[in-house]
Amino acid sequence: MRLSRYFLPVLKETPAEAEIASHRLMLRAGMIRQSASGIYSWLPLGLAVLKNIERIVREEQHRAGAVELLMPTIQSADLWRESGRYDDYGAEMLRIQDRKERDLLYGPTNEEMITEIARACLRSYKDLPKLLYHIQWKFRDEVRPRFGVMRGREFLMKDTYSFDIDEAGARHSYNRMFAAYLNTFERMGLKAIPMRADTGPIGGDLSHEFIILADTGESQVYCDAGILDMNAPGADIDFDDVAGLQAMVDERTALYAATDEMHNANAFAALPQDRQREARGIEVGHIFYFGTKYSEPMRAKVSGPDGQDRLLHMGSYGVGVSRLVGAIIEASHDEAGIIWPESVAPFQAGIINLKPGDPDADRVTAQFEEAMTLAGREPLVDDSEERPGAKFARMDLIGLPWQVVIGPRGLQNGVVELKRRATGEREELAPEAAISRLLEGAV
Ligand code: 5CA
């Protein structure tokens, strides 16, 4: 992709309204544009990252046994009257009337709608277990939208819903998502800590938030420092191994870790002093087991092995897809700008042609572009006429993992410069060697 054709409206000035690094950098790097409070357009660079996050979320959901569908954003108020949440949800819910004065709403979450689908389509215990998810925009009329996409009003969520015949089955579904979440966030370069959490308006009695530690986080959290050394279970984990998965969850929930609402000051104080970690965190995921909270009022049942009807045991599992874009930047940036992990980077490399119009520079630039594009790793090519300093600064700002600097002077010596954004390391290499290096580093 040539910069001259692309749409990258970077800002020179630091936007005054942005209080935290990720919001500032997303605006400056031309990733988003606010259209109303807490509502954003995703510009090409931002959208590319959002899509990469979605891809990782999908792959890990699939690995854990979840199946994708898509429910609408607009929901009927009657569904929510069935569960009793239409009145309970309060001012956060955006209520709408159509021309026939029917009450509708813009979905803040989908428990009711998926319960209705399950009620209509699942008949017998033989249809269970089921894990269904979608990735869809939500609207919550937050009291205080802030920090850009971190706390938006319109935001993209991945929400999974599990259906089981009994509590033991539902727990296994919960554990599947627990493992999938650890793997998902690790692939994005994040250390997400599962913490005991309050269930709020979703309800239920078992719940974990997945929290990234960051000074700018909105949640106050407390944990045993030992939990920070625990790794994700990895792609090899057997999702069908009920006992093995439970043991993995038990191990990762044995150490103290809780959000503010669930904090037990005495239990925390009992930890050795040097292991008490009190910090701020960003909630990137939240999982709930709530049993029959929705299936009971909505009468969602299947027939059991004995022919008797049983209420579905359910859980729901959310990932803040659009929030993750901000969270990853909070975890990975420096003074010069964003530092994308390769797994979510909008382009793997930025090719800076220092002198467009110079036949050698143009030829070698085209060589990089062609080789990488053929390998499915299309780079962003800076073919602008600006001075080198401006090009370097913009490339650092948008944070692509690799930069290749191509200029007539280097080419006279048969080299280009390869720079790794994360470390600032630079190396001079023959163009062919640089190309192989970029393709080797494929993720
Ligand atoms: N139905 C359940 C799980 S599917 C649910 O709605 N859970 S939630 O309320 O915790 O939201 C799930 C995730 O969405 C959160 O962990 C958070 O990462 C993200 N999220 C929630 N509110 C916002 C918001 N206003 N802006 C951006 N992301 C949000």
XYZ file of C-alpha atoms and ligand atoms in Angstrom:
472
model
C 0.000 0.000 0.000
C 1.406 3.340 -1.037
C 0.998 6.183 1.411
C 0.003 8.459 -1.481
C -3.054 6.264 -2.043
C -3.723 5.366 1.595
C -5.744 7.437 4.052
C -3.623 8.250 7.081
C -4.676 11.614 8.500
C -2.010 11.970 11.200
C -2.240 14.963 13.509
C 0.748 17.185 14.192
C -0.666 18.567 17.410
C -1.410 16.550 20.515
C -5.196 16.649 20.924
C -6.036 18.507 24.114
C -9.058 16.380 25.009
C -7.076 13.121 25.193
C -6.071 12.301 28.765
C -4.209 9.045 28.258
C -1.476 7.844 25.901
C -3.582 5.393 23.908
C -6.286 7.948 23.163
C -3.713 10.567 22.175
C -1.803 8.167 19.978
C -4.909 6.770 18.282
C -5.986 10.296 17.344
C -2.505 11.396 16.319
C -1.880 8.263 14.247
C -5.128 8.800 12.339
C -6.719 5.585 13.613
C -10.054 6.976 14.779
C -12.130 10.086 14.547
C -14.738 11.037 17.108
C -18.201 11.569 15.698
C -20.040 12.146 18.992
C -19.152 11.618 22.636
C -17.955 7.996 22.962
C -18.724 7.250 19.300
C -15.949 6.879 16.740
C -15.294 6.245 13.092
C -12.534 3.731 12.540
C -10.139 5.059 9.931
C -8.140 2.563 7.833
C -5.171 2.148 10.185
C -7.409 1.687 13.223
C -9.707 -0.656 11.355
C -6.771 -2.839 10.286
C -5.803 -3.347 13.939
C -9.405 -3.945 14.985
C -9.722 -6.658 12.301
C -6.517 -8.346 13.459
C -7.793 -8.438 17.025
C -11.078 -9.894 15.781
C -9.154 -12.558 13.858
C -7.224 -13.685 16.935
C -10.386 -13.682 19.040
C -12.171 -15.807 16.401
C -9.336 -18.306 16.084
C -9.192 -18.858 19.823
C -12.963 -19.093 20.162
C -12.977 -21.706 17.445
C -10.182 -23.654 19.119
C -12.193 -23.696 22.347
C -15.250 -25.085 20.571
C -17.370 -21.949 20.127
C -19.391 -21.359 16.946
C -19.935 -17.941 15.382
C -23.300 -16.436 14.493
C -24.458 -12.841 14.204
C -27.322 -11.219 16.055
C -28.643 -7.744 15.231
C -27.749 -4.564 17.099
C -31.403 -3.538 17.408
C -33.468 -5.632 19.797
C -37.101 -5.759 20.777
C -37.969 -4.384 24.218
C -40.408 -7.276 24.701
C -37.530 -9.736 24.934
C -36.048 -7.717 27.759
C -39.414 -7.469 29.461
C -39.426 -11.268 29.578
C -36.211 -11.387 31.595
C -37.188 -8.378 33.692
C -34.104 -6.441 32.639
C -35.908 -3.824 30.511
C -36.697 -1.759 33.572
C -33.640 -2.804 35.595
C -31.040 -1.795 33.041
C -31.642 1.892 33.599
C -30.312 4.936 31.762
C -27.413 3.092 30.152
C -29.820 1.497 27.711
C -30.560 3.405 24.522
C -34.302 3.053 24.005
C -35.780 3.601 20.562
C -39.289 3.624 19.046
C -40.014 2.681 15.465
C -42.701 4.327 13.303
C -45.313 1.970 14.706
C -44.328 3.098 18.199
C -42.931 -0.302 19.052
C -40.267 -0.195 21.735
C -36.844 -1.203 20.550
C -33.382 -0.782 21.968
C -29.796 -0.768 20.771
C -28.320 -3.882 22.391
C -25.949 -3.322 25.307
C -25.468 -7.135 25.491
C -27.323 -10.187 24.134
C -28.316 -12.637 26.884
C -32.037 -12.274 26.157
C -31.729 -12.595 22.405
C -29.526 -15.672 22.514
C -31.771 -17.272 25.147
C -34.701 -16.800 22.795
C -32.737 -18.451 19.966
C -31.729 -21.340 22.247
C -35.303 -21.726 23.464
C -36.551 -22.017 19.889
C -33.780 -24.222 18.501
C -32.427 -26.480 21.237
C -34.715 -29.392 22.020
C -32.891 -32.094 23.893
C -29.897 -32.656 26.164
C -28.388 -34.284 23.059
C -28.178 -30.808 21.467
C -25.902 -29.720 24.322
C -23.389 -28.422 25.163
C -23.360 -25.397 22.833
C -21.101 -22.373 22.805
C -22.305 -19.606 20.482
C -20.709 -16.227 19.944
C -20.824 -13.128 17.848
C -18.726 -10.039 17.370
C -21.118 -7.124 17.228
C -21.375 -3.438 18.112
C -22.986 -2.581 21.410
C -24.317 0.675 22.773
C -24.230 1.716 26.423
C -25.064 5.292 27.286
C -22.174 5.501 29.737
C -22.335 8.304 32.306
C -18.763 9.219 31.539
C -17.458 8.083 28.173
C -13.730 8.702 28.226
C -10.275 7.601 27.215
C -11.321 7.200 23.580
C -12.242 3.641 22.668
C -11.503 2.416 26.196
C -14.839 3.553 27.538
C -16.938 4.300 24.516
C -20.687 4.427 24.181
C -20.661 2.463 20.944
C -18.071 -0.324 21.170
C -17.273 -3.678 19.611
C -17.652 -6.732 21.813
C -17.159 -10.423 21.310
C -19.821 -12.132 23.392
C -20.100 -15.873 23.787
C -22.993 -17.688 25.442
C -22.861 -21.241 26.783
C -25.733 -23.708 27.120
C -25.451 -26.833 29.247
C -27.736 -29.375 30.843
C -26.426 -28.837 34.375
C -24.044 -26.860 36.517
C -21.120 -29.260 36.044
C -21.415 -28.897 32.272
C -21.691 -25.130 32.563
C -18.536 -25.022 34.652
C -16.653 -26.862 31.964
C -17.892 -24.322 29.406
C -16.748 -21.558 31.761
C -13.334 -23.182 32.006
C -13.082 -23.455 28.222
C -13.569 -19.713 27.938
C -11.185 -19.080 30.826
C -8.429 -20.929 28.938
C -9.370 -19.386 25.591
C -9.148 -15.885 27.089
C -5.676 -16.424 28.527
C -4.479 -17.672 25.127
C -6.252 -14.883 23.241
C -4.701 -12.073 25.249
C -1.262 -13.662 25.249
C -1.279 -13.733 21.444
C -1.790 -9.968 21.528
C 1.282 -9.543 23.702
C -0.794 -8.881 26.829
C -0.571 -10.357 30.297
C -4.192 -10.639 31.374
C -4.801 -11.611 34.986
C -8.062 -13.365 35.865
C -9.573 -11.722 38.949
C -12.641 -12.504 41.007
C -15.193 -9.934 39.991
C -18.620 -8.548 40.693
C -21.359 -9.681 38.299
C -23.239 -6.343 38.073
C -26.264 -6.194 35.766
C -25.378 -9.483 34.020
C -25.932 -11.421 37.269
C -24.797 -14.807 38.561
C -22.437 -15.889 41.297
C -19.239 -16.883 39.510
C -17.336 -14.328 37.530
C -13.808 -13.332 36.539
C -12.536 -10.202 34.928
C -9.403 -10.388 32.808
C -7.264 -7.420 33.709
C -4.184 -5.837 32.154
C -2.181 -3.873 34.691
C -1.773 -0.246 33.588
C -1.510 3.002 35.545
C -4.245 4.519 33.424
C -6.676 1.637 34.034
C -10.117 2.401 35.428
C -10.237 -0.551 37.820
C -8.574 -0.723 41.202
C -7.179 -4.245 41.626
C -5.338 -6.285 44.221
C -3.288 -9.400 43.615
C -0.594 -11.742 44.788
C 2.500 -10.841 42.733
C 3.015 -14.574 42.084
C 0.115 -14.548 39.658
C 2.082 -12.274 37.330
C 4.517 -15.138 36.638
C 1.828 -17.491 35.373
C 1.649 -18.110 31.658
C -1.284 -18.837 29.388
C -2.018 -22.575 29.024
C -1.088 -22.479 25.313
C -2.684 -23.769 22.137
C -1.986 -27.413 22.986
C -4.338 -27.533 25.936
C -7.042 -30.181 25.539
C -10.353 -28.330 25.764
C -12.269 -31.605 26.107
C -10.298 -32.717 29.165
C -12.732 -31.758 31.932
C -10.418 -32.515 34.874
C -7.326 -31.092 33.189
C -9.053 -27.826 32.371
C -10.434 -27.555 35.900
C -6.929 -28.124 37.316
C -5.577 -25.354 35.075
C -8.287 -22.943 36.271
C -7.774 -23.973 39.911
C -4.064 -23.308 39.622
C -4.637 -19.859 38.165
C -7.292 -18.884 40.676
C -5.503 -20.203 43.773
C -3.495 -17.030 44.289
C -5.253 -13.906 45.542
C -6.507 -11.627 42.746
C -9.610 -9.488 43.009
C -11.129 -6.280 41.715
C -12.180 -3.508 44.057
C -15.781 -4.736 44.471
C -14.688 -8.250 45.485
C -11.640 -7.205 47.473
C -11.136 -8.873 50.833
C -8.755 -6.625 52.751
C -8.018 -9.266 55.397
C -7.124 -12.002 52.930
C -4.913 -9.519 51.060
C -3.186 -8.341 54.239
C -2.400 -11.964 55.115
C -0.124 -12.238 52.060
C 3.611 -11.700 52.583
C 4.198 -7.965 52.264
C 6.483 -8.247 49.242
C 3.820 -10.147 47.322
C 0.990 -7.653 47.884
C 0.394 -5.862 44.599
C -2.097 -3.034 44.506
C -2.512 -1.575 41.048
C -4.740 -0.069 38.389
C -5.995 -2.267 35.609
C -7.882 -2.333 32.316
C -10.676 -4.882 32.037
C -10.343 -6.525 28.618
C -12.638 -9.463 29.245
C -15.305 -10.582 31.673
C -16.830 -14.037 32.072
C -19.965 -15.020 33.976
C -21.682 -18.192 35.048
C -25.279 -17.358 35.938
C -27.062 -20.706 35.793
C -30.770 -20.310 35.093
C -31.055 -16.545 35.615
C -32.339 -16.037 32.046
C -33.578 -19.514 31.127
C -35.992 -19.533 34.067
C -37.999 -16.353 33.367
C -37.747 -16.991 29.624
C -38.584 -20.686 30.002
C -35.681 -21.983 27.934
C -35.702 -25.736 28.460
C -34.581 -28.958 26.837
C -35.650 -32.503 27.573
C -33.269 -34.477 29.772
C -32.271 -38.165 29.438
C -35.288 -39.101 31.577
C -37.683 -37.203 29.294
C -38.234 -34.468 31.891
C -37.689 -30.835 30.871
C -34.651 -29.092 32.325
C -33.804 -25.390 32.380
C -30.674 -24.479 30.449
C -27.610 -23.618 32.504
C -25.943 -20.626 30.960
C -22.922 -18.388 31.085
C -21.777 -15.380 29.086
C -18.291 -14.332 28.137
C -17.300 -10.916 26.832
C -14.161 -9.516 25.237
C -13.823 -5.783 24.668
C -12.585 -5.965 21.071
C -12.457 -2.215 20.432
C -11.186 -1.520 23.972
C -8.291 -3.898 23.265
C -6.922 -1.560 20.607
C -6.434 1.058 23.319
C -5.276 -1.467 25.918
C -2.551 -2.827 23.640
C -1.276 0.709 23.039
C -1.288 1.442 26.783
C 0.880 -1.655 27.227
C 3.135 -0.957 24.268
C 4.247 2.559 23.332
C 7.069 5.043 23.909
C 7.541 8.814 23.511
C 7.722 8.502 19.742
C 4.492 6.575 19.364
C 2.864 3.168 19.198
C 4.800 -0.132 19.150
C 2.513 -2.786 17.645
C 3.044 -6.439 18.515
C 3.421 -8.258 15.184
C 0.238 -10.247 15.759
C -2.018 -7.172 15.551
C 0.098 -4.700 13.544
C -1.811 -2.989 10.707
C 1.191 -3.636 8.416
C 4.259 -5.695 9.313
C 6.651 -3.186 7.787
C 6.889 0.394 6.647
C 9.126 0.992 3.639
C 10.515 4.508 3.565
C 11.668 5.627 0.167
C 13.872 8.606 1.001
C 13.965 9.862 -2.574
C 10.950 9.043 -4.713
C 11.864 9.690 -8.335
C 15.364 8.298 -7.922
C 15.392 5.273 -10.241
C 17.396 3.047 -7.872
C 15.389 3.948 -4.793
C 12.131 3.453 -6.694
C 13.258 0.101 -8.080
C 14.337 -1.323 -4.726
C 11.218 0.042 -3.039
C 9.074 -1.727 -5.622
C 11.089 -4.914 -5.023
C 10.232 -4.868 -1.297
C 6.625 -4.069 -2.000
C 6.254 -6.893 -4.495
C 8.073 -9.582 -2.506
C 6.214 -8.831 0.697
C 2.829 -8.504 -0.969
C 3.331 -11.854 -2.713
C 4.085 -13.402 0.671
C 0.806 -12.004 2.029
C 2.561 -9.335 4.086
C 1.834 -6.162 2.192
C 3.914 -3.284 3.580
C 3.046 0.393 3.864
C 5.283 2.317 1.476
C 6.069 5.927 2.280
C 6.416 7.387 -1.207
C 5.847 10.979 -0.054
C 8.106 13.901 -0.934
C 8.524 14.992 2.673
C 11.865 15.423 4.391
C 13.375 12.309 6.003
C 12.816 13.531 9.584
C 9.060 13.861 9.010
C 8.913 10.398 7.445
C 10.811 8.793 10.320
C 8.647 10.509 12.920
C 5.424 9.397 11.225
C 6.648 5.822 10.889
C 7.621 5.752 14.577
C 4.227 7.233 15.504
C 2.197 4.566 13.686
C 4.363 1.862 15.232
C 4.793 -0.785 12.514
C 7.112 -3.534 13.831
C 9.738 -3.058 11.078
C 11.005 -0.096 9.084
C 13.098 -0.272 5.952
C 14.869 2.901 4.897
C 15.802 3.023 1.236
C 17.888 5.892 -0.148
C 20.262 6.541 -3.033
C 23.268 6.897 -0.735
C 22.795 3.505 0.936
C 22.063 1.867 -2.384
C 25.396 3.111 -3.757
C 26.929 0.852 -1.118
C 24.424 -1.882 -1.882
C 22.502 -1.570 1.413
C 19.213 -0.520 2.947
C 18.596 0.076 6.642
C 16.353 -2.228 8.639
C 15.027 -0.910 11.944
C 13.089 -2.778 14.580
C 10.554 -0.366 16.076
C 10.378 -2.038 19.494
C 14.088 -1.791 20.301
C 15.305 0.874 17.884
C 18.007 -1.554 16.663
C 19.222 -0.744 13.165
C 21.123 -2.838 10.713
C 22.442 -2.241 7.205
C 21.765 -5.117 4.849
C 21.631 -5.919 1.177
C 18.033 -5.488 -0.036
C 17.604 -9.224 -0.668
C 18.847 -10.064 2.824
C 16.481 -7.515 4.361
C 13.565 -8.978 2.424
C 14.334 -12.503 3.615
C 14.676 -11.238 7.167
C 11.238 -9.614 6.979
C 9.662 -12.729 5.536
C 11.402 -15.017 8.032
C 9.978 -13.057 10.924
C 6.517 -14.032 9.667
C 4.051 -14.689 12.442
N -22.838 -10.031 28.512
C -21.627 -9.950 29.274
C -20.589 -10.868 28.769
S -20.791 -11.316 27.139
C -21.137 -8.510 29.278
O -21.729 -7.653 28.682
N -20.035 -8.291 29.961
S -19.368 -6.880 30.223
O -20.330 -5.897 30.539
O -18.373 -7.085 31.224
O -18.664 -6.442 28.918
C -17.713 -7.277 28.300
C -16.448 -6.501 27.922
O -16.793 -5.433 27.056
C -15.758 -5.841 29.089
O -14.878 -6.741 29.733
C -15.016 -4.711 28.426
O -13.759 -5.164 27.939
C -15.894 -4.343 27.262
N -16.660 -3.119 27.540
C -17.689 -2.951 28.407
N -18.125 -1.686 28.400
C -17.348 -1.019 27.496
C -17.319 0.332 27.020
N -18.164 1.244 27.465
N -16.389 0.662 26.092
C -15.528 -0.269 25.606
N -15.522 -1.549 26.014
C -16.419 -1.927 26.933
